PDB file of C-alpha atoms in Angstrom:
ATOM      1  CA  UNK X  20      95.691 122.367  73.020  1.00 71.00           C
ATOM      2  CA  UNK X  21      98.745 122.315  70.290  1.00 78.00           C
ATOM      3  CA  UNK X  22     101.682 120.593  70.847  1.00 82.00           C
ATOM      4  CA  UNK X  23     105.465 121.777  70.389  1.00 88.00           C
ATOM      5  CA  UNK X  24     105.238 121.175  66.447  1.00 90.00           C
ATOM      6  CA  UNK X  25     101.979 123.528  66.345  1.00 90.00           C
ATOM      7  CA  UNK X  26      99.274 120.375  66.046  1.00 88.00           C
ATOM      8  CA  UNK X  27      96.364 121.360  67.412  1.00 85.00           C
ATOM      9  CA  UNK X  28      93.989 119.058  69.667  1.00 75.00           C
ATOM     10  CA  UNK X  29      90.635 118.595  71.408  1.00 69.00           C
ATOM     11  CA  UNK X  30      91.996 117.978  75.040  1.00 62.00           C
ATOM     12  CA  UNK X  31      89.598 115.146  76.253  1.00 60.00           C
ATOM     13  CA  UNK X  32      92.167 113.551  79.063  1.00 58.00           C
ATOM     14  CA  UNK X  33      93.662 116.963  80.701  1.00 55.00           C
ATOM     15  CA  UNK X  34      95.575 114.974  83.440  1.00 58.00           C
ATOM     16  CA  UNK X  35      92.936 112.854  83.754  1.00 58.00           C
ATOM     17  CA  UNK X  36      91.478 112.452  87.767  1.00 58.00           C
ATOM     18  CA  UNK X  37      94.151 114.906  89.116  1.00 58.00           C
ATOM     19  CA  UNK X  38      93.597 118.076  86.784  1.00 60.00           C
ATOM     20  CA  UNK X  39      89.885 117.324  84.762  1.00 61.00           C
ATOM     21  CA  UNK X  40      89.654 120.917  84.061  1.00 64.00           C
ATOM     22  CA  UNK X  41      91.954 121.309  80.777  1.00 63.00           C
ATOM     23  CA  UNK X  42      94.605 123.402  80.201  1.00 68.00           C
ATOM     24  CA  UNK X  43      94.982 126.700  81.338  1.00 74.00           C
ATOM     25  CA  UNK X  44      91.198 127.169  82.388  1.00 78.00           C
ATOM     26  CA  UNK X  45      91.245 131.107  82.931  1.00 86.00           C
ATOM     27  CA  UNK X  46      87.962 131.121  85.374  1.00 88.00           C
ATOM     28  CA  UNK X  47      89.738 128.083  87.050  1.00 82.00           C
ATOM     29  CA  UNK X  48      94.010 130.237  87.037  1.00 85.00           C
ATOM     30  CA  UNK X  49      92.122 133.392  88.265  1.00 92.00           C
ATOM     31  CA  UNK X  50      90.482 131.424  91.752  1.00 87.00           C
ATOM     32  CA  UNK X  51      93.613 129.510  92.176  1.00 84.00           C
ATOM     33  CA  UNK X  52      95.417 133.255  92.444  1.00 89.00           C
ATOM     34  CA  UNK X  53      92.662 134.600  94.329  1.00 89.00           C
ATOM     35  CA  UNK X  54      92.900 131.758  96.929  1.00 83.00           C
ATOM     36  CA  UNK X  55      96.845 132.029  96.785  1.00 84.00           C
ATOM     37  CA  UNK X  56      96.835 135.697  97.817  1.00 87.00           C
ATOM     38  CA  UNK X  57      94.518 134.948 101.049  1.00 83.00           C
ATOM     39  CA  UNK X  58      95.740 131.676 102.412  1.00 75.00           C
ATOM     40  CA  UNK X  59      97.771 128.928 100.744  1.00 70.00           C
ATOM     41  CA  UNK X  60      97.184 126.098 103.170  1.00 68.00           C
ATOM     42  CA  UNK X  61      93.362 125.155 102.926  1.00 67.00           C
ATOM     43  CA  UNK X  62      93.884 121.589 104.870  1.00 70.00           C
ATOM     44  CA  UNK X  63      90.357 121.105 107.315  1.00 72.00           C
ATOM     45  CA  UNK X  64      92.936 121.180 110.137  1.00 74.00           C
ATOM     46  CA  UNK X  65      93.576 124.689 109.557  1.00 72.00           C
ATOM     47  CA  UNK X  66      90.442 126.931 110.435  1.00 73.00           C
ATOM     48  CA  UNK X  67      89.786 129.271 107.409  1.00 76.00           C
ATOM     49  CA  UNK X  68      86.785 131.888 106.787  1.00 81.00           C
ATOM     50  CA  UNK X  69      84.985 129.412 104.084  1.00 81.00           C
ATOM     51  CA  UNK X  70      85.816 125.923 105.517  1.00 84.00           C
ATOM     52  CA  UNK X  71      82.264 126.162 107.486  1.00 87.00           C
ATOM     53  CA  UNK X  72      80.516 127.372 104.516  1.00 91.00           C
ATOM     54  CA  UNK X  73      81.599 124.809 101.878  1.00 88.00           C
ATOM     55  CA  UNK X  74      80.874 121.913 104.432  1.00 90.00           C
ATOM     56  CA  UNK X  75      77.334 123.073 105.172  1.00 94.00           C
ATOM     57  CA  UNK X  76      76.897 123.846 101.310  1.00 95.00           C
ATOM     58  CA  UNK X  77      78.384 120.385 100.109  1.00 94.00           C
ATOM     59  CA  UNK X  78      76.335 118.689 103.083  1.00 95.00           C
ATOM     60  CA  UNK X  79      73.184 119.923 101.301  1.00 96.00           C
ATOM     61  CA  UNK X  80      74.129 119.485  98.165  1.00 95.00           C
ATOM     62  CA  UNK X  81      74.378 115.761  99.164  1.00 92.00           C
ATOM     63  CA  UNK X  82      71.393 115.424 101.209  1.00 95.00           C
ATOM     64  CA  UNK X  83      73.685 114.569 104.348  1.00 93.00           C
ATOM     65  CA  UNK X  84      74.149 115.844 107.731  1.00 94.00           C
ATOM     66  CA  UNK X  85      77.726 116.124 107.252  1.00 90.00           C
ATOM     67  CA  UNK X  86      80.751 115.750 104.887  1.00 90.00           C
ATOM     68  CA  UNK X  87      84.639 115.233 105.363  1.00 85.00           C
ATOM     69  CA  UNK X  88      86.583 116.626 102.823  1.00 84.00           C
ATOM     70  CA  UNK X  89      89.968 114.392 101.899  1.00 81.00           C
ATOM     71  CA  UNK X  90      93.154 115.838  99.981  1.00 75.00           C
ATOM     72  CA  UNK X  91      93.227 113.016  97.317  1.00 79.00           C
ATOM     73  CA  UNK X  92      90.648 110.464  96.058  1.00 82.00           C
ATOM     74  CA  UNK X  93      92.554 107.577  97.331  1.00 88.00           C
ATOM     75  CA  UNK X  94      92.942 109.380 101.296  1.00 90.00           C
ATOM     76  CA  UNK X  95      88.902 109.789 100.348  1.00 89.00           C
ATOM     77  CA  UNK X  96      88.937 105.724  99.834  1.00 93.00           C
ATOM     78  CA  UNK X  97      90.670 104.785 102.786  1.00 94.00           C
ATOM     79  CA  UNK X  98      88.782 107.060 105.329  1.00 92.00           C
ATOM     80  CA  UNK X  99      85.717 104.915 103.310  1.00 94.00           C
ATOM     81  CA  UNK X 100      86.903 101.803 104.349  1.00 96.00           C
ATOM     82  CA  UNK X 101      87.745 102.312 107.870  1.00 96.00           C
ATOM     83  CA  UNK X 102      84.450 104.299 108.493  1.00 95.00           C
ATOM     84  CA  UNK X 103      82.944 101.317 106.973  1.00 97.00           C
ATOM     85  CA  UNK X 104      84.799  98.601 109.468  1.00 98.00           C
ATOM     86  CA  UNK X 105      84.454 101.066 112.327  1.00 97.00           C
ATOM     87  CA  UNK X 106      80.754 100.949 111.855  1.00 97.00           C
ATOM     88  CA  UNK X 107      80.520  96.933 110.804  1.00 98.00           C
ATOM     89  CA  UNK X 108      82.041  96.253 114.202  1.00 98.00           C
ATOM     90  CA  UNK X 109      80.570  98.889 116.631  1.00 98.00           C
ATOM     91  CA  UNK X 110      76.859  99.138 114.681  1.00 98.00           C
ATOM     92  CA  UNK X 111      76.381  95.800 112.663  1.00 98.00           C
ATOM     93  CA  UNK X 112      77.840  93.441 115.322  1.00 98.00           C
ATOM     94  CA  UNK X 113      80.091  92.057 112.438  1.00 98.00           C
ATOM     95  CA  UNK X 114      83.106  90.102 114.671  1.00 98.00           C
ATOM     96  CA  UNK X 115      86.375  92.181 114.737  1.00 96.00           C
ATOM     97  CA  UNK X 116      88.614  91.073 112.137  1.00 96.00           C
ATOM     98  CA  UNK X 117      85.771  90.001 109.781  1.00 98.00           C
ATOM     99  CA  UNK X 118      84.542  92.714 108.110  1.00 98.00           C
ATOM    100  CA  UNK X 119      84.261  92.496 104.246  1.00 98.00           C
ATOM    101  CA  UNK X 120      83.892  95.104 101.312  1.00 98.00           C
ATOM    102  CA  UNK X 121      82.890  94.201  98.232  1.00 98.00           C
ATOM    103  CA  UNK X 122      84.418  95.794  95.553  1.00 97.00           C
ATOM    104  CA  UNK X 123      84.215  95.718  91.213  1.00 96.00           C
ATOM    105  CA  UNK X 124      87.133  94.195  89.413  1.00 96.00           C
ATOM    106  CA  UNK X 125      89.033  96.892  87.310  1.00 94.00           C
ATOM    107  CA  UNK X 126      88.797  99.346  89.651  1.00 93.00           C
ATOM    108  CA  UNK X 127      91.100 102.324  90.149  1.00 91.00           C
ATOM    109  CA  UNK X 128      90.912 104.183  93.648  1.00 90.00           C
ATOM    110  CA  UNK X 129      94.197 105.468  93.813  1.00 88.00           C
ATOM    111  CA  UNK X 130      97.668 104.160  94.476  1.00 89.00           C
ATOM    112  CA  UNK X 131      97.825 102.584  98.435  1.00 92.00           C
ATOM    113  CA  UNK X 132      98.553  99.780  99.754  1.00 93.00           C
ATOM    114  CA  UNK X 133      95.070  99.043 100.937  1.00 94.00           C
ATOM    115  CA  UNK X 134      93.965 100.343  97.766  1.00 94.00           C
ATOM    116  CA  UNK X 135      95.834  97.867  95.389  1.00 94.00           C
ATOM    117  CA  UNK X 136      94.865  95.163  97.539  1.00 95.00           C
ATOM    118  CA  UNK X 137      91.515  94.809  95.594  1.00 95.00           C
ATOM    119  CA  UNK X 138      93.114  96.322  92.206  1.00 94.00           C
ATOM    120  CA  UNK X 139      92.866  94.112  89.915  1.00 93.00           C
ATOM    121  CA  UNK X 140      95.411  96.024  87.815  1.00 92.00           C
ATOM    122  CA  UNK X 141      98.950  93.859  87.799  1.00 91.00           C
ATOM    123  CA  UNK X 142     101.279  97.061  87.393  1.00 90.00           C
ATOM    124  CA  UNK X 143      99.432  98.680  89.742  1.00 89.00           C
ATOM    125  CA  UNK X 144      99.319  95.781  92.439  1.00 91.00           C
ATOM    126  CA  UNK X 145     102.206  93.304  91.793  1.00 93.00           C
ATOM    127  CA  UNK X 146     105.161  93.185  94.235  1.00 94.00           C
ATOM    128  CA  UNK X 147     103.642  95.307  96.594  1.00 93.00           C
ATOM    129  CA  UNK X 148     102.087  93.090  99.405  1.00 92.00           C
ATOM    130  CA  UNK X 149     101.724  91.708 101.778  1.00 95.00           C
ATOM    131  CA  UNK X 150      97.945  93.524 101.005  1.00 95.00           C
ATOM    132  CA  UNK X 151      95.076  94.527 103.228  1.00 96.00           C
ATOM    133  CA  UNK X 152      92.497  91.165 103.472  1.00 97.00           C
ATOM    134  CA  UNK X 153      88.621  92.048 104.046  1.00 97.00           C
ATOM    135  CA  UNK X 154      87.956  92.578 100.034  1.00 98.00           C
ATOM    136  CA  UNK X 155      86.042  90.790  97.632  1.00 98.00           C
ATOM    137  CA  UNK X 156      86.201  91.734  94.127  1.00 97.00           C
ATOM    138  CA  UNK X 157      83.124  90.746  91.248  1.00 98.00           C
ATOM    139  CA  UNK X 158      83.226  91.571  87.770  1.00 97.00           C
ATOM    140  CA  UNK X 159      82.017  95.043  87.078  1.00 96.00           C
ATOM    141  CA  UNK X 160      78.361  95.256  85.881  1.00 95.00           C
ATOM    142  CA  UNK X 161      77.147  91.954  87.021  1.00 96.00           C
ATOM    143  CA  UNK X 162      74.596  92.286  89.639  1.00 95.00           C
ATOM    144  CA  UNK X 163      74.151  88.758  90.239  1.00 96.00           C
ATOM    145  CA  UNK X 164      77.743  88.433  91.284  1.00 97.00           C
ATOM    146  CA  UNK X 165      77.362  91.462  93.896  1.00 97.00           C
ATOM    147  CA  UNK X 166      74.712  90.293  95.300  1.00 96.00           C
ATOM    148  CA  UNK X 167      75.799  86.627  95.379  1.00 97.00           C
ATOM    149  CA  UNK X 168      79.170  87.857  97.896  1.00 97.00           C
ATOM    150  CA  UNK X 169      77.326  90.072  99.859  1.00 97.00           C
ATOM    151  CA  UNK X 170      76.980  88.061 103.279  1.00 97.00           C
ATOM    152  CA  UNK X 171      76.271  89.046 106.985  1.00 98.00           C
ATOM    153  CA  UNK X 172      79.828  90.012 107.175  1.00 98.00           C
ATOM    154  CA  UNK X 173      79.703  92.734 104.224  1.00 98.00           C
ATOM    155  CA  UNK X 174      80.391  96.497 105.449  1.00 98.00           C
ATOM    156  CA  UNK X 175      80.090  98.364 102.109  1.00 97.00           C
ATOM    157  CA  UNK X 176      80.043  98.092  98.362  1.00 97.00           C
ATOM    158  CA  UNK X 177      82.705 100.039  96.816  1.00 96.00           C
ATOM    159  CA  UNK X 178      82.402 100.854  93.122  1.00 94.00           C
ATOM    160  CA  UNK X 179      82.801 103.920  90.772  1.00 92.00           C
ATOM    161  CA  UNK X 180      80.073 104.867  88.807  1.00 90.00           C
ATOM    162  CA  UNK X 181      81.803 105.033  85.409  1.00 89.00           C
ATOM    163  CA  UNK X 182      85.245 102.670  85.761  1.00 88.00           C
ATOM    164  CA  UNK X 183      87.615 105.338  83.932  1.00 82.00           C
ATOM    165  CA  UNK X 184      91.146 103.565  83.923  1.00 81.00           C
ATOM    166  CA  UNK X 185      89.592 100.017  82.807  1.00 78.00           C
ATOM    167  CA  UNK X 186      88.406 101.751  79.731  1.00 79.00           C
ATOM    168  CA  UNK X 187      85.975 104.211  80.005  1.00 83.00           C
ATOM    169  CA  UNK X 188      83.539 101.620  80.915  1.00 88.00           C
ATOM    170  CA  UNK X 189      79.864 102.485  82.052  1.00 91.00           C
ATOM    171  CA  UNK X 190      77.528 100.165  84.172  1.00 93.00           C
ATOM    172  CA  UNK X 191      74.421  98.105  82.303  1.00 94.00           C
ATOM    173  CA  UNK X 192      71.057  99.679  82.314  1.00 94.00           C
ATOM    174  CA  UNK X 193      69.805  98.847  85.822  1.00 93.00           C
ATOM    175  CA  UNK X 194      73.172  98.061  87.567  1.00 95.00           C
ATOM    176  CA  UNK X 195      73.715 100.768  90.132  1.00 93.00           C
ATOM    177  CA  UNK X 196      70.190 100.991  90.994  1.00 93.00           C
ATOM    178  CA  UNK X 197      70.430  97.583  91.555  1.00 93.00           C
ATOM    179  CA  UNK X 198      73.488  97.865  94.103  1.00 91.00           C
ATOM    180  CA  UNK X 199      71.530  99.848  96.468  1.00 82.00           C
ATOM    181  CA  UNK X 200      69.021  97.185  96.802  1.00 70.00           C
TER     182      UNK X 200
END
């Protein structure tokens, strides 16, 4: 990209999580017009010739029997953790109100209430409660701690892969492995 005094740069952040593509993508423009032109509202309430399709093609891609696709990363999260308490109190037997999710500190899910309930981040969480209980955060990385807060009361593990907004910060050798165990 080259800024207004004709500096030229390697665009590594591009709007980070909300546009990851760069700037002005042309493959990327040209599909955004193309999907203008037949419908602009592509919400999975509205019934649309390749809402079927890119389910059953994402569903495979996945190895699942079914996806639900969310508007933003943080609606994705908190469809996560009720789907998660849902099933802790209907499947697991965990007793209503006690359900627990155990989460890595320096997270970033998004901007929600529930969300920055187990951020970790002050700007992001500060002044905003009172916030969502049922979370447990550990450090990021450390397997030991995850393991050690995982009880009969844990629903799910929440964690990113790569934490991008602590710093770019990727897991020890073994660690996600490790989580599934």
């Amino acid at each position: 990209m080259t800024d207004v005094e004709g500096r030229r740069y390697l665009d590594l952040l591009a709007g980070y999580s909300a546009l990851n593509f760069g700037h002005g993508n042309r493959r990327l423009i040209d599909a955004a017009k193309a999907q203008l032109e037949r419908v602009t509202l592509t919400s999975r309430a509205f019934h649309h010739d390749r809402f079927a399709d890119f389910c059953t093609r994402l569903a495979e891609l996945c190895g699942k029997e079914a996806v639900l696709p969310m508007n933003t990363g943080a609606e994705a999260v908190e469809t996560a953790v009720k789907t998660a308490r849902k099933w802790g109190y209907e499947v697991k037997g965990v007793p209503d109100g006690h359900a627990k999710i155990v989460v890595a500190a320096n997270n970033f899910h998004g901007r929600t209430t529930t969300v920055v309930s187990f951020s970790t981040d002050h700007e992001a969480r500060d002044h905003f409660g009172p916030y969502t209980p049922g979370f447990e955060i550990v450090p990021y990385g450390d397997l030991t701690a995850l393991e050690a807060a995982v009880t009969e009361n844990t629903v799910a593990v929440l964690l990113e892969p790569i934490q991008g907004e602590a710093g770019v910060l990727v897991p020890p050798a073994g660690y996600l492995p490790g989580c599934g165990s």
